[in-house]
Coordinates of C-alpha atoms in Angstrom, one line a residue:
M16 CA 40.9 67.8 66.5
P17 CA 40.6 67.8 70.2
A18 CA 42.2 70.7 72.0
S19 CA 44.5 68.4 74.1
Q20 CA 45.9 66.8 70.9
L21 CA 46.4 70.2 69.3
L22 CA 48.3 71.3 72.4
R23 CA 50.6 68.3 72.2
L24 CA 51.3 69.0 68.6
E25 CA 52.2 72.6 69.4
L26 CA 54.5 71.5 72.2
K27 CA 56.2 69.0 70.0
E28 CA 56.7 71.6 67.3
D29 CA 58.2 74.0 69.9
T30 CA 60.5 71.3 71.3
K31 CA 61.7 70.6 67.8
Q32 CA 62.5 74.3 67.2
L33 CA 64.2 74.5 70.6
R34 CA 66.2 71.4 69.8
E35 CA 67.3 72.7 66.4
Q36 CA 68.3 76.0 68.0
L37 CA 70.3 74.2 70.7
E38 CA 72.0 72.0 68.1
A39 CA 72.9 75.2 66.1
E40 CA 74.4 76.9 69.2
L41 CA 76.4 73.8 70.1
A42 CA 77.6 73.4 66.5
E43 CA 79.2 76.8 66.8
C44 CA 81.4 75.5 69.6
S45 CA 83.8 74.0 67.1
E46 CA 86.7 74.1 69.6
V47 CA 84.9 71.2 71.5
E48 CA 84.9 67.8 69.9
S49 CA 81.6 66.4 68.7
T50 CA 81.7 63.4 71.1
Y51 CA 81.7 65.7 74.1
R52 CA 79.3 68.2 72.6
N53 CA 76.8 65.4 72.0
K54 CA 77.0 64.3 75.6
V55 CA 76.4 67.9 76.8
E56 CA 73.5 68.2 74.3
I57 CA 71.8 65.0 75.7
F58 CA 72.2 66.4 79.3
M59 CA 70.7 69.7 78.4
M60 CA 67.7 68.3 76.6
E61 CA 67.0 65.9 79.5
Y62 CA 67.0 68.9 81.9
G63 CA 65.1 71.2 79.6
I64 CA 67.9 73.6 79.0
W65 CA 67.7 75.1 75.5
H66 CA 70.4 77.8 75.5
I67 CA 74.1 77.3 76.4
S68 CA 74.0 80.7 78.1
E69 CA 71.8 79.1 80.8
L70 CA 74.6 76.8 81.9
D71 CA 76.1 77.5 85.3
Y72 CA 78.0 76.0 88.1
P73 CA 75.1 74.1 89.8
L74 CA 74.3 72.6 86.4
R75 CA 77.9 71.7 86.1
R76 CA 77.6 69.6 89.2
E77 CA 74.4 68.0 87.9
F78 CA 76.4 67.2 84.8
R79 CA 78.9 65.3 86.9
Q80 CA 76.1 63.2 88.4
F81 CA 74.6 62.7 84.9
L82 CA 77.9 61.2 83.8
T83 CA 77.9 58.6 86.6
G84 CA 77.6 55.1 85.2
Q85 CA 78.0 56.3 81.6
I86 CA 81.7 56.8 81.4
K87 CA 84.8 55.9 83.5
P88 CA 85.4 58.3 86.5
A89 CA 88.9 59.0 85.1
C90 CA 87.2 60.7 82.1
Y91 CA 84.9 63.0 84.1
S92 CA 87.3 65.9 84.0
I93 CA 87.5 65.7 80.2
Y94 CA 83.8 66.0 79.8
E95 CA 83.6 68.7 82.5
K96 CA 86.2 70.7 80.6
A97 CA 84.1 70.4 77.4
F98 CA 81.1 71.7 79.5
D99 CA 83.2 74.7 80.6
R100 CA 84.4 75.4 77.0
I101 CA 80.8 75.5 75.8
K102 CA 79.9 77.9 78.6
Q103 CA 82.9 80.1 77.9
H104 CA 82.0 80.1 74.2
S105 CA 78.7 81.6 75.2
I106 CA 80.3 84.2 77.4
H107 CA 82.7 85.2 74.7
S108 CA 79.9 85.6 72.2
Q109 CA 78.0 87.8 74.7
M110 CA 81.1 89.9 75.4
R111 CA 81.6 90.7 71.7
V112 CA 79.0 93.5 71.9
V113 CA 80.4 95.0 75.1
N114 CA 83.8 95.8 76.5
S115 CA 84.3 93.0 79.1
R116 CA 87.1 94.9 80.8
R117 CA 84.6 97.6 81.8
I118 CA 82.1 95.2 83.3
Q119 CA 81.8 95.6 87.0
L120 CA 81.1 92.2 88.3
K121 CA 78.3 92.3 90.9
Y122 CA 78.3 90.4 94.1
E123 CA 75.6 87.7 94.4
N124 CA 74.8 85.3 97.2
Q125 CA 75.6 82.2 95.1
V126 CA 78.5 80.2 93.9
F127 CA 81.0 82.2 91.7
F128 CA 82.9 79.8 89.4
L129 CA 86.0 81.6 88.2
P130 CA 86.2 80.0 84.7
Y131 CA 82.8 81.7 84.0
H132 CA 84.2 85.2 84.6
P133 CA 83.0 87.6 81.9
N134 CA 86.6 88.7 81.1
Q135 CA 87.9 85.5 79.5
E136 CA 91.4 87.0 79.2
L137 CA 91.6 86.7 82.9
V138 CA 90.2 83.2 82.8
R139 CA 93.1 82.0 80.6
K140 CA 95.5 82.5 83.6
L141 CA 93.6 79.7 85.4
D142 CA 93.4 77.2 82.5
K143 CA 96.0 74.9 84.0
A144 CA 94.4 74.6 87.4
Q145 CA 94.4 70.8 88.2
R146 CA 91.2 70.8 90.3
K147 CA 88.6 73.0 88.8
D148 CA 86.4 72.6 91.9
E149 CA 88.9 74.8 93.8
L150 CA 87.9 77.6 91.5
A151 CA 84.4 77.6 92.8
W152 CA 83.7 80.3 95.5
D153 CA 80.6 79.8 97.5
F154 CA 79.3 83.2 98.5
G155 CA 75.9 81.7 99.4
R156 CA 77.3 80.0 102.4
K157 CA 76.3 81.0 105.9
A158 CA 78.8 83.6 107.0
P159 CA 78.9 87.4 107.7
E160 CA 77.7 89.3 104.7
K161 CA 80.3 92.1 104.9
M162 CA 83.2 89.7 105.1
K163 CA 81.9 87.8 102.0
R164 CA 81.7 91.0 100.0
Q165 CA 85.2 91.9 101.1
V166 CA 86.6 88.6 99.9
F167 CA 84.7 89.0 96.7
S168 CA 86.3 92.4 96.2
V169 CA 89.8 91.1 96.9
L170 CA 89.3 88.1 94.6
N171 CA 88.3 90.3 91.7
Y172 CA 91.2 92.7 92.4
L173 CA 93.7 89.8 92.3
L174 CA 92.2 88.5 89.0
E175 CA 92.7 91.9 87.4
Q176 CA 96.0 92.9 88.9
D177 CA 98.1 89.7 89.1
K178 CA 99.8 89.5 85.8
D179 CA 101.8 86.4 86.6
R180 CA 99.9 83.1 86.4
E181 CA 101.8 81.4 89.2
T182 CA 101.4 84.4 91.5
L183 CA 97.7 84.6 90.9
R184 CA 97.3 80.9 91.6
K185 CA 99.1 81.1 94.9
H186 CA 97.1 84.2 95.9
I187 CA 93.8 82.5 95.1
D188 CA 94.8 79.4 97.0
S189 CA 95.8 81.4 100.1
L190 CA 92.6 83.6 99.8
K191 CA 90.5 80.5 99.7
M192 CA 92.1 79.2 102.9
F193 CA 91.6 82.6 104.6
Y194 CA 88.0 82.8 103.4
D195 CA 87.2 79.4 104.9
F196 CA 88.8 80.5 108.2
C197 CA 86.9 83.7 108.3
A198 CA 83.6 81.9 107.6
G199 CA 84.3 79.4 110.3
E200 CA 85.3 82.1 112.8
A201 CA 82.3 84.2 111.8
I202 CA 84.6 87.2 111.3
E203 CA 82.5 90.3 110.5
D204 CA 85.1 92.6 109.0
I205 CA 88.6 91.6 107.7
E206 CA 89.9 95.1 108.5
L207 CA 88.9 94.6 112.1
L208 CA 90.6 91.2 112.5
E209 CA 91.9 90.9 116.0
L210 CA 95.4 89.8 117.0
Q211 CA 94.2 86.5 118.5
Q212 CA 92.2 85.7 115.4
Y213 CA 95.3 86.4 113.2
Q214 CA 97.3 84.1 115.4
R215 CA 94.7 81.3 115.2
F216 CA 94.9 81.5 111.4
A217 CA 98.7 81.3 111.5
D218 CA 98.4 78.2 113.8
L219 CA 96.3 76.4 111.2
L220 CA 98.9 76.7 108.6
K221 CA 101.6 74.1 108.2
P222 CA 105.1 75.2 109.2
G223 CA 107.5 76.0 106.4
K224 CA 108.1 78.5 103.7
E225 CA 104.5 78.2 102.4
T226 CA 103.3 79.3 105.8
E227 CA 104.8 82.8 105.3
K228 CA 103.3 83.0 101.8
N229 CA 99.8 82.0 103.1
I230 CA 99.8 84.2 106.1
G231 CA 100.8 87.1 103.8
I232 CA 97.3 87.0 102.3
V233 CA 95.9 88.6 105.5
D234 CA 98.1 91.7 105.0
L235 CA 97.3 91.7 101.3
C236 CA 93.5 91.6 101.9
R237 CA 93.7 94.4 104.4
K238 CA 95.9 96.5 102.1
I239 CA 93.6 96.1 99.1
L240 CA 90.5 96.9 101.1
F241 CA 92.1 100.0 102.7
L242 CA 93.5 101.3 99.4
Q243 CA 90.5 100.6 97.2
A244 CA 87.8 102.0 99.5
E245 CA 86.0 105.1 98.4
E246 CA 86.6 106.8 101.7
I247 CA 89.4 106.2 104.2
H248 CA 88.6 103.5 106.7
W249 CA 89.9 105.2 109.9
E250 CA 88.3 102.3 111.9
A251 CA 90.7 99.7 110.3
H252 CA 93.3 98.2 112.6
V253 CA 96.1 98.7 110.0
W254 CA 96.5 101.9 108.0
Y255 CA 98.4 101.8 104.7
L256 CA 100.0 105.1 104.2
E257 CA 100.2 104.7 100.4
R258 CA 96.6 105.9 100.6
F259 CA 97.6 109.4 101.9
H260 CA 99.1 112.3 100.1
F261 CA 101.6 113.8 102.5
Q262 CA 103.8 116.9 101.9
P263 CA 107.1 115.7 100.4
E264 CA 109.1 117.0 103.3
R265 CA 107.3 114.7 105.7
I266 CA 108.3 111.5 103.9
D267 CA 111.6 109.7 103.5
L268 CA 111.1 108.1 100.0
S269 CA 114.2 106.0 100.3
S270 CA 112.7 104.2 103.4
P271 CA 109.1 105.1 103.6
V272 CA 106.8 104.2 106.5
V273 CA 104.4 101.7 104.9
T274 CA 101.9 101.0 107.6
L275 CA 100.6 102.1 111.0
S276 CA 99.4 99.0 112.9
F277 CA 97.0 99.2 115.9
I278 CA 96.3 95.5 116.1
E279 CA 98.8 94.9 118.9
V280 CA 96.7 97.0 121.3
T281 CA 93.9 94.6 122.2
H282 CA 92.1 96.9 124.7
K283 CA 89.4 98.3 122.4
R284 CA 88.9 101.8 124.0
N285 CA 92.6 102.4 124.3
R286 CA 93.0 101.4 120.7
E287 CA 90.4 103.8 119.5
L288 CA 92.0 106.6 121.5
L289 CA 95.4 105.8 119.8
K290 CA 93.7 105.9 116.4
K291 CA 92.3 109.3 117.1
Y292 CA 95.7 110.5 118.2
M293 CA 97.4 109.2 115.1
R294 CA 94.7 110.6 112.9
Y295 CA 95.4 114.0 114.5
G296 CA 99.1 113.5 114.0
L297 CA 98.8 112.6 110.3
G298 CA 96.4 115.5 109.5
I299 CA 97.2 118.4 111.8
T300 CA 100.8 118.2 112.8
N301 CA 103.8 118.8 110.6
L302 CA 105.8 115.9 112.1
T303 CA 107.7 113.7 109.7
I304 CA 105.9 110.3 109.3
K305 CA 108.9 108.5 110.8
N306 CA 108.9 110.7 113.9
L307 CA 105.2 110.2 114.2
R308 CA 105.6 106.4 113.9
S309 CA 108.3 106.6 116.6
E310 CA 106.0 108.4 119.0
M311 CA 103.2 105.9 118.2
Y312 CA 105.7 103.1 119.0
H313 CA 106.3 104.4 122.5
V314 CA 102.6 105.0 123.2
K315 CA 101.7 101.6 121.9
N316 CA 104.2 99.9 124.2
L317 CA 102.6 101.7 127.1
L318 CA 99.1 100.7 126.1
V319 CA 100.2 97.0 125.6
E320 CA 102.0 96.7 128.9
L321 CA 99.2 98.3 131.0
M322 CA 97.0 95.2 130.8
Q323 CA 93.8 97.1 131.7
D324 CA 90.4 95.4 131.7
E325 CA 87.7 96.8 129.4
M326 CA 86.0 98.6 132.3
A327 CA 88.9 101.1 132.5
D328 CA 91.1 102.8 130.0
I329 CA 94.2 105.0 129.7
C330 CA 92.2 108.0 130.8
A331 CA 91.8 106.5 134.2
I332 CA 95.5 105.8 134.8
S333 CA 97.0 107.1 138.0
S334 CA 100.3 109.0 138.6
E335 CA 101.5 106.0 140.6
Q336 CA 100.9 103.7 137.7
M337 CA 102.8 106.0 135.3
D338 CA 105.6 106.3 137.8
A339 CA 105.8 102.5 138.0
Y340 CA 105.9 102.2 134.2
F341 CA 108.7 104.8 133.8
R342 CA 110.8 103.2 136.6
K343 CA 110.4 99.8 134.9
Q344 CA 111.7 101.3 131.6
Q345 CA 114.6 102.8 133.5
E346 CA 115.6 99.3 134.7
R347 CA 116.0 98.3 131.1
R348 CA 119.0 100.6 130.8
I349 CA 117.7 102.4 127.7
Q350 CA 120.0 105.1 126.5
A351 CA 119.2 108.6 127.8
A352 CA 118.3 110.1 124.4
T353 CA 116.0 107.2 123.6
F354 CA 114.4 107.2 127.1
N355 CA 113.7 111.0 126.7
K356 CA 112.1 110.4 123.3
M357 CA 109.8 107.8 125.0
V358 CA 108.8 110.2 127.8
M359 CA 108.1 113.0 125.4
G360 CA 106.2 110.8 123.0
I361 CA 103.9 109.7 125.8
Q362 CA 103.7 113.3 127.0
H363 CA 102.4 114.4 123.6
F364 CA 99.7 111.6 123.7
F365 CA 98.5 112.8 127.0
D366 CA 98.6 116.4 125.8
F367 CA 96.2 115.3 123.1
L368 CA 93.9 113.6 125.5
L369 CA 93.9 116.8 127.7
A370 CA 93.2 119.0 124.7
R371 CA 90.3 116.8 123.7
R372 CA 89.0 116.8 127.3
Y373 CA 89.3 113.1 127.7
I374 CA 91.3 113.8 130.9
E375 CA 91.5 116.7 133.3
K376 CA 95.3 116.6 133.8
V377 CA 98.4 114.8 132.7
P378 CA 99.1 112.1 135.3
F379 CA 102.9 112.7 135.3
C380 CA 105.5 115.4 135.0
A381 CA 107.8 114.7 132.1
D382 CA 110.6 116.9 133.4
Y383 CA 110.9 114.7 136.5
Y384 CA 111.8 111.7 134.3
L385 CA 113.9 113.3 131.6
K386 CA 117.6 112.3 131.8
K387 CA 120.7 114.2 131.0
A388 CA 121.8 113.0 127.6
V389 CA 125.6 113.0 127.4
P390 CA 126.8 112.9 123.7
Q391 CA 128.8 109.8 123.1
H392 CA 131.6 109.6 120.6
L393 CA 130.9 106.9 117.9
D394 CA 134.1 105.4 116.5
R395 CA 132.7 104.3 113.2
S396 CA 135.1 105.4 110.5
V397 CA 135.8 102.9 107.8
E398 CA 139.3 101.6 107.9
L399 CA 141.6 102.8 105.0
E400 CA 142.4 99.2 104.0
V401 CA 138.7 98.4 103.6
S402 CA 138.0 101.5 101.4
R403 CA 141.0 100.7 99.2
E404 CA 140.0 97.1 98.7
I405 CA 136.4 98.1 97.8
L406 CA 137.7 100.8 95.3
Q407 CA 140.1 98.2 93.7
K408 CA 137.2 95.8 93.2
L409 CA 134.4 98.4 92.6
Y410 CA 134.4 97.7 88.8
R411 CA 132.9 94.3 89.6
F412 CA 129.9 95.9 91.3
P413 CA 126.7 96.7 89.3
E414 CA 126.8 100.2 87.8
K415 CA 124.1 101.7 90.0
T416 CA 125.5 100.2 93.2
R417 CA 129.0 101.5 92.5
L418 CA 127.9 105.0 91.7
M419 CA 125.8 105.2 94.8
Y420 CA 128.8 103.9 96.8
L421 CA 131.0 106.7 95.4
H422 CA 128.5 109.3 96.8
L423 CA 129.1 107.8 100.2
W424 CA 132.8 107.4 100.0
S425 CA 133.7 110.6 98.3
I426 CA 131.3 113.2 99.8
G427 CA 129.7 111.4 102.8
L428 CA 126.1 111.8 102.0
R429 CA 123.4 110.1 104.0
I430 CA 122.0 107.0 102.1
S431 CA 118.5 108.6 102.2
E432 CA 120.0 111.7 100.4
V433 CA 121.7 109.5 97.7
C434 CA 118.5 107.6 97.1
T435 CA 116.5 110.7 96.6
L436 CA 118.9 112.8 94.4
K437 CA 117.2 114.4 91.4
G438 CA 118.6 114.9 87.9
D439 CA 119.3 118.6 88.5
A440 CA 121.4 117.9 91.6
Y441 CA 124.8 118.3 89.8
Y442 CA 126.0 121.6 88.5
I443 CA 129.1 123.8 87.8
Q444 CA 129.7 127.1 89.6
G445 CA 132.8 128.9 88.6
R446 CA 135.5 126.2 88.2
D447 CA 134.0 123.8 90.8
A448 CA 131.5 121.0 90.6
W449 CA 128.7 121.1 93.2
I450 CA 125.8 119.0 94.3
Q451 CA 122.4 120.1 95.7
V452 CA 121.0 117.7 98.3
Y453 CA 117.7 117.7 100.0
Q454 CA 118.2 116.8 103.7
I455 CA 115.1 114.8 104.8
K456 CA 116.2 115.1 108.4
M457 CA 116.6 118.8 108.3
K458 CA 113.8 119.5 105.8
S459 CA 116.2 121.8 103.9
Y460 CA 118.6 121.8 101.0
K461 CA 122.4 121.9 101.3
R462 CA 125.0 122.6 98.6
I463 CA 128.5 121.1 98.8
P464 CA 131.4 120.8 96.4
I465 CA 132.1 117.4 94.9
P466 CA 135.1 115.9 93.0
D467 CA 135.3 116.6 89.3
A468 CA 135.5 112.9 88.6
L469 CA 132.2 112.2 90.3
Y470 CA 130.6 115.1 88.4
K471 CA 131.7 113.7 85.1
L472 CA 130.6 110.1 85.9
M473 CA 127.2 111.3 86.9
K474 CA 126.7 113.5 83.9
E475 CA 127.5 110.6 81.7
Y476 CA 125.1 108.4 83.6
L477 CA 122.3 110.9 83.3
K478 CA 122.8 111.2 79.6
K479 CA 123.1 107.4 79.1
Y480 CA 119.7 106.7 80.8
E481 CA 118.0 110.0 79.7
I482 CA 117.3 111.1 83.2
G483 CA 115.6 114.4 83.3
P484 CA 116.0 117.3 85.9
A485 CA 112.9 116.3 87.9
D486 CA 113.6 112.5 87.7
Y487 CA 115.2 110.5 90.4
V488 CA 118.8 109.7 89.6
F489 CA 118.7 106.3 91.1
Q490 CA 115.3 104.8 90.4
N491 CA 113.4 101.7 91.5
Q492 CA 111.5 99.5 89.0
K493 CA 108.6 101.9 89.1
G494 CA 110.6 105.1 88.5
G495 CA 110.4 106.2 92.1
A496 CA 113.2 106.8 94.6
Y497 CA 115.6 103.9 95.1
K498 CA 115.1 102.1 98.4
S499 CA 117.9 102.4 100.9
S500 CA 117.3 98.8 102.1
T501 CA 117.8 97.6 98.5
F502 CA 121.1 99.4 98.2
R503 CA 122.3 98.1 101.5
S504 CA 121.4 94.5 100.6
N505 CA 123.1 94.9 97.2
M506 CA 126.3 96.3 98.8
Q507 CA 126.4 93.5 101.4
K508 CA 126.0 90.9 98.7
C509 CA 128.7 92.5 96.6
C510 CA 131.1 92.7 99.5
V511 CA 130.6 89.0 100.2
E512 CA 130.9 87.9 96.6
N513 CA 134.1 89.9 96.2
S514 CA 135.6 88.7 99.5
I515 CA 136.0 92.2 101.0
Q516 CA 138.1 91.6 104.1
N517 CA 137.8 87.9 103.4
G518 CA 134.0 88.2 103.3
E519 CA 133.8 89.5 106.9
Y520 CA 133.3 93.2 106.2
L521 CA 129.8 94.3 107.3
F522 CA 128.8 97.3 105.2
Q523 CA 127.2 100.2 107.0
S524 CA 126.4 103.2 104.9
H525 CA 126.6 105.7 107.7
D526 CA 130.2 104.8 108.6
Y527 CA 131.3 106.8 105.5
R528 CA 129.9 110.0 107.0
H529 CA 132.1 109.5 110.0
S530 CA 135.1 108.8 107.7
I531 CA 134.6 112.1 105.8
A532 CA 134.1 114.1 108.9
T533 CA 137.3 112.7 110.5
L534 CA 139.2 113.3 107.2
F535 CA 138.2 116.9 107.1
Y536 CA 139.0 117.5 110.8
D537 CA 142.4 115.9 110.5
N538 CA 143.2 118.2 107.6
G539 CA 142.5 121.4 109.5
V540 CA 138.8 122.0 108.7
S541 CA 137.2 123.6 111.7
L542 CA 134.5 121.9 113.7
Q543 CA 132.0 124.4 112.4
G544 CA 133.0 123.8 108.9
V545 CA 132.6 120.0 109.3
R546 CA 129.2 120.7 110.9
D547 CA 128.0 122.8 107.9
Y548 CA 129.3 120.2 105.4
L549 CA 127.5 117.3 107.1
G550 CA 124.3 119.4 107.5
H551 CA 124.1 119.2 111.3
V552 CA 122.3 121.7 113.3
Y553 CA 124.4 121.3 116.5
E554 CA 128.1 120.8 117.0
E555 CA 127.4 118.2 119.6
M556 CA 126.2 115.9 116.9
T557 CA 129.3 116.6 114.7
R558 CA 131.6 115.8 117.6
Q559 CA 130.1 112.3 117.7
Y560 CA 131.0 111.8 114.1
I561 CA 134.7 112.9 114.3
D562 CA 137.1 110.2 115.3
Y563 CA 139.6 112.8 116.4
M564 CA 140.9 111.6 119.8
P565 CA 143.1 108.7 118.6
R566 CA 144.7 110.8 115.8
K567 CA 145.2 113.8 118.1
L568 CA 146.8 111.7 120.7
A569 CA 149.0 110.0 118.2
N570 CA 150.1 113.4 116.8
A571 CA 150.8 114.8 120.3
N572 CA 152.8 111.6 121.1
E573 CA 154.9 111.9 118.0
E574 CA 155.5 115.6 118.6
Y575 CA 156.6 115.1 122.2
F576 CA 159.0 112.3 121.5
S577 CA 160.5 114.0 118.4
K578 CA 161.6 116.8 120.8
H579 CA 162.7 114.6 123.7
N580 CA 164.0 111.6 121.8
S581 CA 162.5 108.7 123.7
L582 CA 161.4 107.9 127.2
A583 CA 164.3 105.5 127.6
A584 CA 166.8 108.2 126.7
S585 CA 165.3 110.5 129.3
L586 CA 165.6 107.8 131.9
K587 CA 169.3 107.3 131.1
K588 CA 170.0 111.0 131.4
G589 CA 168.3 111.0 134.7
K590 CA 170.6 108.2 136.0
E591 CA 173.7 110.0 134.8

């Protein structure tokens, strides 16, 4: 037998074996009807594909072309779904021998089709996607490589972390839009996205509620990249403070600072100097994060308003320019205390530049601009009628909300103190009930007596919810400290629903500290005693809390006229 004929026989035999093997593999895909399996089999044999594991997204597109003219276009999606099910069957078989959850998906410069993800549990969240083509991510397209890898990382994070199917779908849709935008704009690094680029992306979105959801993907991407990075990305334009481990006394857990944003400073050199300053502030100083953010706010406003070109920077600013800036701020009629904070915040920034030898001297004298801050009395006590109405209707409020309110009404705590109370805060000493409170503002503890009724209510609450000594008394969904903004929102909602003051009462938690201070002072407690109870350092602050003048004047008026009858009587006596 000629060699050529022998070769053809061998090829025919090999093809027969491959075909039998392919038929066997397809037969195992019993979840796919035979009609659709047969069509996929014909396609695979024509293209010389002998294992279902070799199926991929480019072949899926070829399969669509293969179907053209054979079936109605309306049926394309049914056959494509069968193609996907066969591929997924292959993936599932391969993953039986390994733990798919531990597989680290590697980035490749090619199309990544989500339904072919190794973790098929994740894929089930996307089964109901109407247009499967939208689940194809082209990482082979012409675009900056770093940005493509960032999008790939964010995509995989969302697939693993988004438990809700609808949330995942919306996130993926928004991410796809953002990816297309970044590719079109040739954005190198998502974490270095400029303000103008962010605004252009926002302008592309249609106005409405969906716009807010879609634009939110930018912040979500930056957050994921910043938090998931092996090392802190100090060069990023937005820092997410969840990444850092600060000392507890530097953080207000009831209202934490979430981010520090530098994106508003468009001058590159000035922005880098501000980043260096904030890195120093976070790592070296003992300032609370809120105070640090406040100083950053004032410095950032200065850098934004300067409007310097890239050839110069803040280090070259003159004393005349600083004088003009401060005078401009004075024209805005900012309160003296706030103005002084601004001046000192900017002073600290220039002190840093001086210490690091970026400048030779500070271009202004802070003492020249500081104003005399005259303490202003704040008439904020809650009217007695309002308190009575709330107490009468308090049983209608949610349990957690009403107990937190009682801490404000009965003992005048700061809302941040209420939100961060621990299970061991309540105790008995002698015959009296006491509470131990950590004052975030003062970075110290204070101990004050509390009503027996509140003590009993809280002990019952702690027992009911099995709250331990180290646990937060009022917890958020994750077991952390309750957010002051959440409590404020709940109280305002309850006041409206229960028609407090006909629905017109605007709840302000701090007003209750003023009420307690005034109540104590009116009942003979000394100013120093009220100061210690509230936890103030200076009496000047306590004076602002006490609404004592109206009551003192009223008492003096009553005392005078009780002795001298009335002004009219005095006038009559004078005539006689």
